[in-house]
mmCIF file of C-alpha atoms in Angstrom:
data_model
loop_
_atom_site.group_PDB
_atom_site.id
_atom_site.type_symbol
_atom_site.label_atom_id
_atom_site.label_comp_id
_atom_site.label_asym_id
_atom_site.label_seq_id
_atom_site.Cartn_x
_atom_site.Cartn_y
_atom_site.Cartn_z
ATOM 1 C CA MET L 1 -0.013 -0.312 0.970
ATOM 2 C CA THR L 2 1.271 3.642 -0.761
ATOM 3 C CA ALA L 3 0.803 6.578 0.868
ATOM 4 C CA THR L 4 -1.042 8.397 -2.060
ATOM 5 C CA GLY L 5 -3.846 6.986 -4.282
ATOM 6 C CA PRO L 6 -7.192 5.166 -3.231
ATOM 7 C CA LEU L 7 -7.075 3.146 -0.830
ATOM 8 C CA ARG L 8 -8.171 -0.434 -1.185
ATOM 9 C CA ILE L 9 -11.262 -1.967 1.467
ATOM 10 C CA SER L 10 -12.090 -4.897 -0.462
ATOM 11 C CA ARG L 11 -12.715 -5.582 -3.693
ATOM 12 C CA THR L 12 -15.732 -3.820 -4.828
ATOM 13 C CA VAL L 13 -15.009 -0.786 -2.233
ATOM 14 C CA LEU L 14 -11.882 1.064 -3.603
ATOM 15 C CA ILE L 15 -12.204 5.205 -1.100
ATOM 16 C CA PRO L 16 -10.149 8.099 -3.947
ATOM 17 C CA GLU L 17 -7.885 9.557 -1.981
ATOM 18 C CA GLY L 18 -9.767 12.769 -2.264
ATOM 19 C CA GLU L 19 -11.822 11.739 0.553
ATOM 20 C CA LEU L 20 -9.636 10.750 3.160
ATOM 21 C CA ARG L 21 -8.870 13.825 5.505
ATOM 22 C CA TRP L 22 -5.374 14.432 6.808
ATOM 23 C CA ARG L 23 -4.325 15.987 9.817
ATOM 24 C CA PHE L 24 -0.819 15.977 11.228
ATOM 25 C CA SER L 25 0.661 16.770 15.336
ATOM 26 C CA HIS L 26 3.911 16.510 17.524
ATOM 27 C CA ALA L 27 4.056 12.995 18.720
ATOM 28 C CA SER L 28 3.552 11.987 22.611
ATOM 29 C CA GLY L 29 6.290 9.832 25.115
ATOM 30 C CA PRO L 30 9.951 10.118 24.003
ATOM 31 C CA GLY L 31 11.997 10.939 22.263
ATOM 32 C CA GLY L 32 13.504 14.274 23.699
ATOM 33 C CA GLN L 33 13.765 16.950 20.880
ATOM 34 C CA GLY L 34 12.725 14.781 17.500
ATOM 35 C CA VAL L 35 9.553 14.826 19.708
ATOM 36 C CA ASN L 36 8.753 18.796 19.897
ATOM 37 C CA THR L 37 10.260 18.989 16.507
ATOM 38 C CA THR L 38 7.783 16.347 13.976
ATOM 39 C CA ASP L 39 4.839 16.444 13.327
ATOM 40 C CA SER L 40 4.942 12.925 13.784
ATOM 41 C CA ARG L 41 1.183 11.888 15.151
ATOM 42 C CA VAL L 42 -0.638 10.717 12.196
ATOM 43 C CA GLU L 43 -4.617 11.449 12.257
ATOM 44 C CA LEU L 44 -6.864 10.042 9.533
ATOM 45 C CA ARG L 45 -10.864 11.049 9.519
ATOM 46 C CA PHE L 46 -13.205 9.378 6.575
ATOM 47 C CA ASP L 47 -16.868 10.554 6.216
ATOM 48 C CA VAL L 48 -18.196 7.493 6.313
ATOM 49 C CA ALA L 49 -22.225 9.019 5.776
ATOM 50 C CA ARG L 50 -21.330 11.364 3.842
ATOM 51 C CA SER L 51 -19.347 9.430 1.427
ATOM 52 C CA PRO L 52 -20.500 8.378 -2.691
ATOM 53 C CA SER L 53 -17.334 5.430 -2.422
ATOM 54 C CA LEU L 54 -19.886 3.829 -0.280
ATOM 55 C CA GLY L 55 -23.263 1.889 -1.579
ATOM 56 C CA PRO L 56 -26.149 2.090 0.870
ATOM 57 C CA THR L 57 -25.671 -1.242 1.612
ATOM 58 C CA HIS L 58 -21.960 -1.128 2.796
ATOM 59 C CA ARG L 59 -22.862 2.838 4.498
ATOM 60 C CA ALA L 60 -25.935 1.196 6.393
ATOM 61 C CA ARG L 61 -23.593 -1.460 7.993
ATOM 62 C CA ALA L 62 -21.229 0.697 8.390
ATOM 63 C CA LEU L 63 -22.264 3.194 10.270
ATOM 64 C CA GLU L 64 -24.061 0.053 12.124
ATOM 65 C CA ARG L 65 -21.103 -1.147 13.655
ATOM 66 C CA LEU L 66 -19.472 1.319 13.263
ATOM 67 C CA GLY L 67 -21.683 3.301 16.101
ATOM 68 C CA ALA L 68 -19.768 4.229 18.498
ATOM 69 C CA ARG L 69 -15.601 4.820 17.084
ATOM 70 C CA LEU L 70 -17.428 7.736 14.643
ATOM 71 C CA SER L 71 -18.199 11.594 15.419
ATOM 72 C CA ASP L 72 -20.927 13.030 13.558
ATOM 73 C CA GLY L 73 -20.355 9.681 11.295
ATOM 74 C CA VAL L 74 -17.088 10.568 10.554
ATOM 75 C CA LEU L 75 -14.206 7.361 11.372
ATOM 76 C CA THR L 76 -11.001 8.899 12.388
ATOM 77 C CA VAL L 77 -7.267 6.813 12.870
ATOM 78 C CA ARG L 78 -4.204 8.239 14.948
ATOM 79 C CA ALA L 79 -0.928 6.206 14.913
ATOM 80 C CA SER L 80 2.056 7.953 16.872
ATOM 81 C CA ALA L 81 3.733 4.762 17.238
ATOM 82 C CA GLN L 82 6.697 5.586 14.718
ATOM 83 C CA ARG L 83 9.022 8.204 14.490
ATOM 84 C CA SER L 84 8.673 8.986 10.942
ATOM 85 C CA GLN L 85 5.852 10.566 9.817
ATOM 86 C CA LEU L 86 5.610 8.573 6.680
ATOM 87 C CA GLN L 87 5.646 5.403 8.463
ATOM 88 C CA ASN L 88 2.558 6.481 10.373
ATOM 89 C CA ARG L 89 0.670 7.435 7.519
ATOM 90 C CA GLU L 90 0.917 3.565 5.866
ATOM 91 C CA ALA L 91 -0.037 2.244 9.751
ATOM 92 C CA ALA L 92 -3.032 4.659 9.363
ATOM 93 C CA ARG L 93 -3.918 3.545 6.065
ATOM 94 C CA GLU L 94 -4.356 0.158 6.563
ATOM 95 C CA ARG L 95 -5.619 0.322 10.735
ATOM 96 C CA LEU L 96 -8.562 2.067 8.216
ATOM 97 C CA ALA L 97 -8.947 -0.138 5.489
ATOM 98 C CA THR L 98 -8.812 -3.113 8.387
ATOM 99 C CA VAL L 99 -12.174 -1.602 10.285
ATOM 100 C CA LEU L 100 -13.328 -0.867 7.261
ATOM 101 C CA ALA L 101 -13.407 -3.637 5.989
ATOM 102 C CA LYS L 102 -14.402 -5.337 8.963
ATOM 103 C CA ALA L 103 -17.105 -2.850 9.042
ATOM 104 C CA ILE L 104 -18.816 -3.403 5.543
ATOM 105 C CA ALA L 105 -18.044 -7.349 5.836
ATOM 106 C CA PRO L 106 -21.436 -9.246 4.948
ATOM 107 C CA PRO L 107 -22.526 -11.443 8.205
ATOM 108 C CA ALA L 108 -22.158 -14.606 8.816
ATOM 109 C CA PRO L 109 -24.376 -17.048 8.270
ATOM 110 C CA THR L 110 -26.383 -17.777 10.701
ATOM 111 C CA ARG L 111 -26.334 -21.621 12.479
ATOM 112 C CA ARG L 112 -29.060 -23.908 13.035
ATOM 113 C CA PRO L 113 -29.674 -25.298 15.163
ATOM 114 C CA THR L 114 -29.444 -28.819 15.734
ATOM 115 C CA LYS L 115 -30.423 -31.904 17.563
ATOM 116 C CA PRO L 116 -27.706 -34.528 19.476
ATOM 117 C CA THR L 117 -27.873 -38.041 18.233
ATOM 118 C CA LYS L 118 -29.953 -40.990 20.284
ATOM 119 C CA SER L 119 -26.316 -42.733 20.489
ATOM 120 C CA ALA L 120 -24.924 -38.948 21.705
ATOM 121 C CA THR L 121 -27.460 -38.757 23.997
ATOM 122 C CA GLU L 122 -27.003 -42.344 25.292
ATOM 123 C CA ARG L 123 -23.174 -41.977 25.120
ATOM 124 C CA ARG L 124 -24.001 -39.210 28.211
ATOM 125 C CA LEU L 125 -26.453 -40.793 29.570
ATOM 126 C CA ALA L 126 -24.518 -44.125 30.092
ATOM 127 C CA ASP L 127 -21.694 -41.074 30.873
ATOM 128 C CA LYS L 128 -23.819 -40.388 34.050
ATOM 129 C CA ARG L 129 -24.543 -43.601 35.279
ATOM 130 C CA ARG L 130 -21.165 -45.075 35.303
ATOM 131 C CA ARG L 131 -19.614 -42.100 37.430
ATOM 132 C CA SER L 132 -23.084 -41.242 39.775
ATOM 133 C CA GLN L 133 -21.793 -45.558 40.598
ATOM 134 C CA THR L 134 -18.557 -44.092 41.619
ATOM 135 C CA LYS L 135 -19.423 -41.810 43.453
ATOM 136 C CA ARG L 136 -21.777 -43.934 45.220
ATOM 137 C CA LEU L 137 -19.507 -46.188 46.189
ATOM 138 C CA ARG L 138 -17.498 -44.249 47.538
ATOM 139 C CA ARG L 139 -19.967 -42.775 50.157
ATOM 140 C CA ALA L 140 -19.238 -44.396 53.421
ATOM 141 C CA ASP L 141 -22.406 -46.201 54.054
ATOM 142 C CA ASP L 142 -24.522 -44.511 57.728
ATOM 143 C CA ASP L 143 -26.696 -47.196 57.789
#
């Protein structure tokens, strides 16, 4: 993935660079003068609610699944682990792509409920009887 150009979310979803909003600031933590002088912390914002890149189905899924992470329909991702702004930009793009890909993924198929087989039920009950018998034999006779 490159720091410029469209961001690929899935096989069918591509977000143009123009829809991504970047913001840079001083990173926190150790680093001495380097931290104080370089804007290496990256904040990447993407407007999920108003993006023409997402179809209505993908948008509805993303808004529902990312509800707690959105602020006015905007998803924000931050990266400040690396010293280099370029590496943090890459990390932020990858993080945004991962979060959005999970959010727009189709729901998993529902599980069809099944019943245990007759032999499995019989085995379970036989094991219970055997265990009960073992415990009964360990008991001291009070009479």
